[in-house]
PDB file of C-alpha atoms in Angstrom:
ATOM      1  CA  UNK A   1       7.638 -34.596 -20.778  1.00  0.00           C
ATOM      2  CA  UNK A   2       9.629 -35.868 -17.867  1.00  0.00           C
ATOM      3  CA  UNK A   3      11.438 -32.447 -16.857  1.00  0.00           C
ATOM      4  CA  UNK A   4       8.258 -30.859 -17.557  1.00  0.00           C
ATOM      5  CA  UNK A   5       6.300 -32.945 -15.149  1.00  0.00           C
ATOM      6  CA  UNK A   6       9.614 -32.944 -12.580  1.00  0.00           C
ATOM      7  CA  UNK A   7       9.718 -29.094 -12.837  1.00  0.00           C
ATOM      8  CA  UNK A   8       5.987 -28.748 -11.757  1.00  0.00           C
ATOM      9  CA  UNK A   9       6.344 -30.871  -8.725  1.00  0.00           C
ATOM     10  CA  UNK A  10       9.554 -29.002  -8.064  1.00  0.00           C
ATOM     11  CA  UNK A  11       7.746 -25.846  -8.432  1.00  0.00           C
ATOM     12  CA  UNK A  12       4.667 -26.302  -6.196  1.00  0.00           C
ATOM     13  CA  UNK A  13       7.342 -27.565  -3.247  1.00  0.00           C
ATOM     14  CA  UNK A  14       8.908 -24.456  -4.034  1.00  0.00           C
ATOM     15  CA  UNK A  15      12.469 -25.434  -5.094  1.00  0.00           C
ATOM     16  CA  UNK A  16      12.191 -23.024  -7.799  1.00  0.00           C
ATOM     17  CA  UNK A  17      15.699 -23.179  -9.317  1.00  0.00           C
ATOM     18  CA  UNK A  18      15.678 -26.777  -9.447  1.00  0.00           C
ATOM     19  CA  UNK A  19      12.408 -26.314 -11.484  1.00  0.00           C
ATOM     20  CA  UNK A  20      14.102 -23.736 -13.667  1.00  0.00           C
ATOM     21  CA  UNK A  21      16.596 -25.887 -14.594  1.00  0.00           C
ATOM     22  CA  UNK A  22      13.634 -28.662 -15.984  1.00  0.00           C
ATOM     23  CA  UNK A  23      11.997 -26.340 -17.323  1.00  0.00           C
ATOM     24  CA  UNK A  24      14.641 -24.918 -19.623  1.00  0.00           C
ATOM     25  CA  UNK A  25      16.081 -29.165 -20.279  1.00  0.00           C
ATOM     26  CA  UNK A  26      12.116 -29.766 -21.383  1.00  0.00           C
ATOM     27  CA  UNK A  27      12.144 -26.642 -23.867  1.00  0.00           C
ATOM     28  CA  UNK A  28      15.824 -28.114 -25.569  1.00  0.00           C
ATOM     29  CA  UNK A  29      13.552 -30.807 -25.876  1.00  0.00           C
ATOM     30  CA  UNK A  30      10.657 -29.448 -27.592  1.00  0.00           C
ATOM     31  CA  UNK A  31      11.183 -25.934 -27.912  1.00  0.00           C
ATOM     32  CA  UNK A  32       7.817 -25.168 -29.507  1.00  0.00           C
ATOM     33  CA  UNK A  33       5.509 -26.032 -26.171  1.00  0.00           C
ATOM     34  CA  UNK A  34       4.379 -22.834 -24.956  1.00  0.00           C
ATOM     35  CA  UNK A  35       3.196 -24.337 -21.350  1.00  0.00           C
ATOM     36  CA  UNK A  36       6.716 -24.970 -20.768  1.00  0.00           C
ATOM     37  CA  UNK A  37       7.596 -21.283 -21.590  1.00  0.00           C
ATOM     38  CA  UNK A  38       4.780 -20.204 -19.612  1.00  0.00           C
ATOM     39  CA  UNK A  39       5.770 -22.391 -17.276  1.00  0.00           C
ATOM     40  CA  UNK A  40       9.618 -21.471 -16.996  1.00  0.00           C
ATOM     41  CA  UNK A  41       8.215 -17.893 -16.726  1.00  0.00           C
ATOM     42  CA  UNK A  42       5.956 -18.510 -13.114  1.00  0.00           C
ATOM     43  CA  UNK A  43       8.351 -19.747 -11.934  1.00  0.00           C
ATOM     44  CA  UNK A  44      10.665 -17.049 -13.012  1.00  0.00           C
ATOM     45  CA  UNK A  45       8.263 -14.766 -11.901  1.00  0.00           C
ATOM     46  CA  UNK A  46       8.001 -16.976  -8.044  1.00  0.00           C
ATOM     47  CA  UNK A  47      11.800 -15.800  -8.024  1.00  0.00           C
ATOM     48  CA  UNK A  48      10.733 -12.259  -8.671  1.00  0.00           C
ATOM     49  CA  UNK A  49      13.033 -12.228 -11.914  1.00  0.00           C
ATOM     50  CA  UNK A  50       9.898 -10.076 -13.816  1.00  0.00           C
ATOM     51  CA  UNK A  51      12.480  -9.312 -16.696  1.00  0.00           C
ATOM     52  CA  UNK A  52      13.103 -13.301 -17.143  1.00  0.00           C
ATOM     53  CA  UNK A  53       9.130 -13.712 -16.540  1.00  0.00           C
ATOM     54  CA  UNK A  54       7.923 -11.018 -19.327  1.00  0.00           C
ATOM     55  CA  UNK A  55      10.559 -12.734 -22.146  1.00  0.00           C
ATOM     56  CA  UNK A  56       9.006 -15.939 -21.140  1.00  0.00           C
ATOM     57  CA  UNK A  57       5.527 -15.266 -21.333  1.00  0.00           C
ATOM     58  CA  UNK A  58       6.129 -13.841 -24.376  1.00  0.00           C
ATOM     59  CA  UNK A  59       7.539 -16.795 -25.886  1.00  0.00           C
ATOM     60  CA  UNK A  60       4.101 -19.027 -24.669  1.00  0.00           C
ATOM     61  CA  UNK A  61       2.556 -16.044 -26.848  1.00  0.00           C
ATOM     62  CA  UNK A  62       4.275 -16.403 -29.653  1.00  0.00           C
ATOM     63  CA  UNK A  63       3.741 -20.351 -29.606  1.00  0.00           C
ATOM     64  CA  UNK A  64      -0.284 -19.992 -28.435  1.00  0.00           C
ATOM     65  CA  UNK A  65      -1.377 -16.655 -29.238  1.00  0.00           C
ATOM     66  CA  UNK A  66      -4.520 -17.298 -28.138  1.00  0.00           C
ATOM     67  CA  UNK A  67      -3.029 -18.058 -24.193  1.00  0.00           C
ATOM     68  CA  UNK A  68      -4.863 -16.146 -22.081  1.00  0.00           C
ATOM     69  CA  UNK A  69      -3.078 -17.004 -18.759  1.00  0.00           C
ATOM     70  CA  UNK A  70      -0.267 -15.930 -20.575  1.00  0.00           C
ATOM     71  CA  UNK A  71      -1.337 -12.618 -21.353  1.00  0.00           C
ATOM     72  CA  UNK A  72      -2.705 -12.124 -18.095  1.00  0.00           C
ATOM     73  CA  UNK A  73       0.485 -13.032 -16.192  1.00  0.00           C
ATOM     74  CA  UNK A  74       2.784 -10.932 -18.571  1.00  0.00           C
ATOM     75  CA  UNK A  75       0.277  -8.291 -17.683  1.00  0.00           C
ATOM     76  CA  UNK A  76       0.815  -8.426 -13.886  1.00  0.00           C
ATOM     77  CA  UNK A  77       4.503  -9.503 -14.379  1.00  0.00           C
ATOM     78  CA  UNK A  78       4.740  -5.878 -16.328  1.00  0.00           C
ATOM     79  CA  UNK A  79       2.342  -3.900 -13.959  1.00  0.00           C
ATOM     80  CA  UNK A  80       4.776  -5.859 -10.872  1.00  0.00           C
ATOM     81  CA  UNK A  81       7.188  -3.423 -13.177  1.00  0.00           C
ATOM     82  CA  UNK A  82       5.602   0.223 -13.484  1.00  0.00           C
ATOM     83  CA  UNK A  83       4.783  -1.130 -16.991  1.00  0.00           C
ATOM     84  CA  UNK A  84       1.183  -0.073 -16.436  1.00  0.00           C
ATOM     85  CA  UNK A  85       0.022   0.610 -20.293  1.00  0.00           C
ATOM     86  CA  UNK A  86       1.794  -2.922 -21.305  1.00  0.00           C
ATOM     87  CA  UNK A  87      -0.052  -4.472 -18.965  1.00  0.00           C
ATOM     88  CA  UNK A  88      -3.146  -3.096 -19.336  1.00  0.00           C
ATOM     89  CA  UNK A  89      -2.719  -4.315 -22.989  1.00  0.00           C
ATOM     90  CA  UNK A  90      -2.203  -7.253 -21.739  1.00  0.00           C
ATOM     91  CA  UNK A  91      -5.438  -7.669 -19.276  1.00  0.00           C
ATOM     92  CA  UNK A  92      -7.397  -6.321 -22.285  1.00  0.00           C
ATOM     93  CA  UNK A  93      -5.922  -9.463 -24.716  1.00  0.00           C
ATOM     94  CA  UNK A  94      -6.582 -11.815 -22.033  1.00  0.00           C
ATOM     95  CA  UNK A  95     -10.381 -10.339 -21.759  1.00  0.00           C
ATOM     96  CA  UNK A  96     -10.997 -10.510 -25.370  1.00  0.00           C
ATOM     97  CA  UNK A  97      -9.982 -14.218 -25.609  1.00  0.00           C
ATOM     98  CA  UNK A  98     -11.689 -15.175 -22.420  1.00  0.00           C
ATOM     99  CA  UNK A  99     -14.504 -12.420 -21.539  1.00  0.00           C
ATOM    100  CA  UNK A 100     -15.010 -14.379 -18.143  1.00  0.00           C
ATOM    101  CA  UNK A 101     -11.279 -14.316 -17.154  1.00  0.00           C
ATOM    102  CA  UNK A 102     -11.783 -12.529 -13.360  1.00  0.00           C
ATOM    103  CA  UNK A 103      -8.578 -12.112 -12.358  1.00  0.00           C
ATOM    104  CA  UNK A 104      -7.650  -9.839 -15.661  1.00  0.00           C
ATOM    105  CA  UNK A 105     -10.794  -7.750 -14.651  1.00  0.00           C
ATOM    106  CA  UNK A 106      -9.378  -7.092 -11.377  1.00  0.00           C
ATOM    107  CA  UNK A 107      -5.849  -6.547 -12.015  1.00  0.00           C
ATOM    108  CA  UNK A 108      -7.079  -4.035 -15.204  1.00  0.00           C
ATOM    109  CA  UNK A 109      -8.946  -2.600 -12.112  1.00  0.00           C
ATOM    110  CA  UNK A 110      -5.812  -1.993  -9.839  1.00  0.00           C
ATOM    111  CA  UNK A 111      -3.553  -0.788 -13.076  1.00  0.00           C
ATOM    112  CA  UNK A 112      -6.219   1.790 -13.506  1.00  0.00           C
ATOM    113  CA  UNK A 113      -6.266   2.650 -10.502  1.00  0.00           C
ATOM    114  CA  UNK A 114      -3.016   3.478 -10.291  1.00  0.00           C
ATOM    115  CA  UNK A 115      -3.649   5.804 -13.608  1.00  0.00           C
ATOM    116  CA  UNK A 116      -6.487   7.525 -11.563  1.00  0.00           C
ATOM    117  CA  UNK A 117      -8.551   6.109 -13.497  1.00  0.00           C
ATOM    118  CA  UNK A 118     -11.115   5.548 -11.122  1.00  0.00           C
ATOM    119  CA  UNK A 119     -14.287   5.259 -12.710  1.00  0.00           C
ATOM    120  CA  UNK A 120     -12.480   3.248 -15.270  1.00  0.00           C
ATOM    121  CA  UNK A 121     -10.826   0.919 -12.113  1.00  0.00           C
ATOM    122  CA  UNK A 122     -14.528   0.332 -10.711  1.00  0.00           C
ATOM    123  CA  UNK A 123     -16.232  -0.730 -13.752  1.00  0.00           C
ATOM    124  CA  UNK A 124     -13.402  -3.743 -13.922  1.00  0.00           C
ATOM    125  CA  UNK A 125     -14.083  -4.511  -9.923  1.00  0.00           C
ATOM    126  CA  UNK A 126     -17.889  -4.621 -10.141  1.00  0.00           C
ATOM    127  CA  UNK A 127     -17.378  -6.864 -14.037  1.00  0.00           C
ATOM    128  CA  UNK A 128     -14.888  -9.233 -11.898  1.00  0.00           C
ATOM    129  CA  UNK A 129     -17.495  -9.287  -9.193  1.00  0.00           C
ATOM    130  CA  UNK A 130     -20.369 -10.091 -11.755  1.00  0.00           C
ATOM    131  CA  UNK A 131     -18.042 -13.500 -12.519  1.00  0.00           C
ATOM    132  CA  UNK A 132     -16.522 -14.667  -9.428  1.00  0.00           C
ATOM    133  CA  UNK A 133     -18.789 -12.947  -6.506  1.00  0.00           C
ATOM    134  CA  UNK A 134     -16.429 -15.050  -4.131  1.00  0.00           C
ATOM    135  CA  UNK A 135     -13.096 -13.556  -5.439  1.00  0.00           C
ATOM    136  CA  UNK A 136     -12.183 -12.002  -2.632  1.00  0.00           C
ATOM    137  CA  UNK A 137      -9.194 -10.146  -3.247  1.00  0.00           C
ATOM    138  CA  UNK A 138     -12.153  -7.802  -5.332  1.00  0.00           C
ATOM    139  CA  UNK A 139     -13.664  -6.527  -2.598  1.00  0.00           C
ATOM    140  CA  UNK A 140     -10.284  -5.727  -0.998  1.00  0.00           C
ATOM    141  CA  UNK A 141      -8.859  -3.633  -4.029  1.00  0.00           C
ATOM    142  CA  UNK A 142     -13.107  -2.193  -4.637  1.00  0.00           C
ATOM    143  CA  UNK A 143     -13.526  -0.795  -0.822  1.00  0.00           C
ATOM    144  CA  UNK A 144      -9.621   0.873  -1.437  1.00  0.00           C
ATOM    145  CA  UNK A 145     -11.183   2.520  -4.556  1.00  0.00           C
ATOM    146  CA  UNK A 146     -14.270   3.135  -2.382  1.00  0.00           C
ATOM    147  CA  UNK A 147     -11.962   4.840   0.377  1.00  0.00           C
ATOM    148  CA  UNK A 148      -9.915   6.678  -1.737  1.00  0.00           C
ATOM    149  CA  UNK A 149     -13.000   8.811  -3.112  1.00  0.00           C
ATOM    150  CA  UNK A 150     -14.665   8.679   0.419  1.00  0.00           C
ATOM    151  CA  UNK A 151     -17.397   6.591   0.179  1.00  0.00           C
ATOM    152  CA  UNK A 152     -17.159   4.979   3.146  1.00  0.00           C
ATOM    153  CA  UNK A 153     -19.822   2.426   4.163  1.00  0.00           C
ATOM    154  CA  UNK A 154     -19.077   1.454   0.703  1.00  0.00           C
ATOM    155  CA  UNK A 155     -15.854   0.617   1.670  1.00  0.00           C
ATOM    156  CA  UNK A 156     -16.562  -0.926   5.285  1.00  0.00           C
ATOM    157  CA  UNK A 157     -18.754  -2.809   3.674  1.00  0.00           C
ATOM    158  CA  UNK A 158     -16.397  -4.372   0.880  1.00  0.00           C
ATOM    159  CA  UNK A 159     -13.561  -4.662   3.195  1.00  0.00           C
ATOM    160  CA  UNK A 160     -16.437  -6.690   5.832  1.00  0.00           C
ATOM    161  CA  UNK A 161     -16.796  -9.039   3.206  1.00  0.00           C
ATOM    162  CA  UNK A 162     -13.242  -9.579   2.055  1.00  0.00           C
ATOM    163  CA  UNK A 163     -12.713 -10.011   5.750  1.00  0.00           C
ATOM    164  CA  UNK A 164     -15.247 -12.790   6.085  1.00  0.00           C
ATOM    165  CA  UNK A 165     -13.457 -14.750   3.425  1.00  0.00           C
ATOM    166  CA  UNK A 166      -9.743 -13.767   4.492  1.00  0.00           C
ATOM    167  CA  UNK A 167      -9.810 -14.444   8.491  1.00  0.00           C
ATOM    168  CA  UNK A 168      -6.012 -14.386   8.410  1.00  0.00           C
ATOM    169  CA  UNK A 169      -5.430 -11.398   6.498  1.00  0.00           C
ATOM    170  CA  UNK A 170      -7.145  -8.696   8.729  1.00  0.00           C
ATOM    171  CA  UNK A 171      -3.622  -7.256   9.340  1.00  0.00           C
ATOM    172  CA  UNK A 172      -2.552  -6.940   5.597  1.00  0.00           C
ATOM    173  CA  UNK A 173      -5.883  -5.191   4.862  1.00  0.00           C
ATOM    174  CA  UNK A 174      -5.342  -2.689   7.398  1.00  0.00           C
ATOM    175  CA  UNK A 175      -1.522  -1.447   6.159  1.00  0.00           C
ATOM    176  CA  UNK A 176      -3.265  -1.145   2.794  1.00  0.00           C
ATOM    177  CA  UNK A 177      -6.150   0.566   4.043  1.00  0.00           C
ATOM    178  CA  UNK A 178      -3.744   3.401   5.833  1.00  0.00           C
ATOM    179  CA  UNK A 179      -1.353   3.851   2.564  1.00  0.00           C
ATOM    180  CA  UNK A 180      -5.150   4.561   1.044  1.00  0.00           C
ATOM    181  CA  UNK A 181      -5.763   6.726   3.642  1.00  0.00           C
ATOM    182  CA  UNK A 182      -2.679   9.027   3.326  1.00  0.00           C
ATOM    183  CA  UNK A 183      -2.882   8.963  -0.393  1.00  0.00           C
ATOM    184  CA  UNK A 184      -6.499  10.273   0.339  1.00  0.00           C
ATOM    185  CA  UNK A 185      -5.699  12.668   2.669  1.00  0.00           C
ATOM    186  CA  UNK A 186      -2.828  14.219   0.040  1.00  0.00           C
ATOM    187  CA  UNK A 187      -5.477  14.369  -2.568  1.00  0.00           C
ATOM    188  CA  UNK A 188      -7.964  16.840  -0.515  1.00  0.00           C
ATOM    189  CA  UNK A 189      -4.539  19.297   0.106  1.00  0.00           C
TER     190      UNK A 189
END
């Protein structure tokens, strides 16, 4: 339990190789936890190594198949790959075992989205809302969706309240909401 515990501290102050290496000491160890997998494969993730993260995440599967967090963050380390069915697989697991699990709602959202699926997309941003009406990052990725098919005060509106809860990220919301825009603007052509 010791590397465990040192590779989480080593983790959250971001020394992310040091944690790999207690990480991967704790599963010698006991190689049948599937937190330290899941673990291992944040972190691996952190480093952007999504290969390294996906083999991981399936091993805290295969221990706990009933890991939710692990399904969801295979899911986003797969859609982080162009893996967008996989992952969508994998937000749908993660749903089934935990129907109030937010953040698979809203990434499912954003992976159909980038199907064009976009009814599909805003039926997971308004379920994620119905859970978490403070997750924020919702109405950021819901007014995008909202642009993109030009509803507009729909969108101001969203983007007003992710705004409100994200004071510092008014610039970051602005780059996304001009990508939206072109991507718009080559869909009327």
């Amino acid at each position: 339990m010791a590397y465990f515990h040192r590779g989480q501290i080593r983790y959250i102050k971001r020394e992310f190789d040091r944690a790999l290496t207690d990480f991967s000491a704790a599963i010698v160890l006991n190689p049948v936890d599937a937190s330290t997998y899941y673990n291992r494969g944040v972190t691996k993730f952190a480093k952007w190594d999504l290969e390294g993260s996906v083999e991981d995440f399936t091993s805290a599967i295969e221990r706990k198949p009933s890991y939710a967090t692990a399904f969801y963050n295979r899911g986003v380390a797969l859609q982080a790959q162009g893996r967008i069915e996989a992952a969508i697989s994998d937000f749908n697991t993660a749903i089934r075992i935990n129907p109030r699990y937010a953040e698979s709602y809203n990434n499912r959202g954003a992976a159909r989205q980038e199907q064009g699926k976009l009814e599909e997309a805003l039926r997971d941003y308004n379920a994620a809302l119905r859970i978490d009406p403070g997750y924020s990052e919702v109405y950021a990725n819901r007014g995008l969706l909202w642009l993109l098919i030009g509803r507009d005060r729909e969108a101001q509106a969203d983007f007003n309240r992710f705004l409100r809860m994200n004071k510092g990220r008014a610039q970051e919301l602005a780059e996304r909401i001009s990508r939206v825009r072109t991507e718009r603007a080559a869909r009327v052509k």
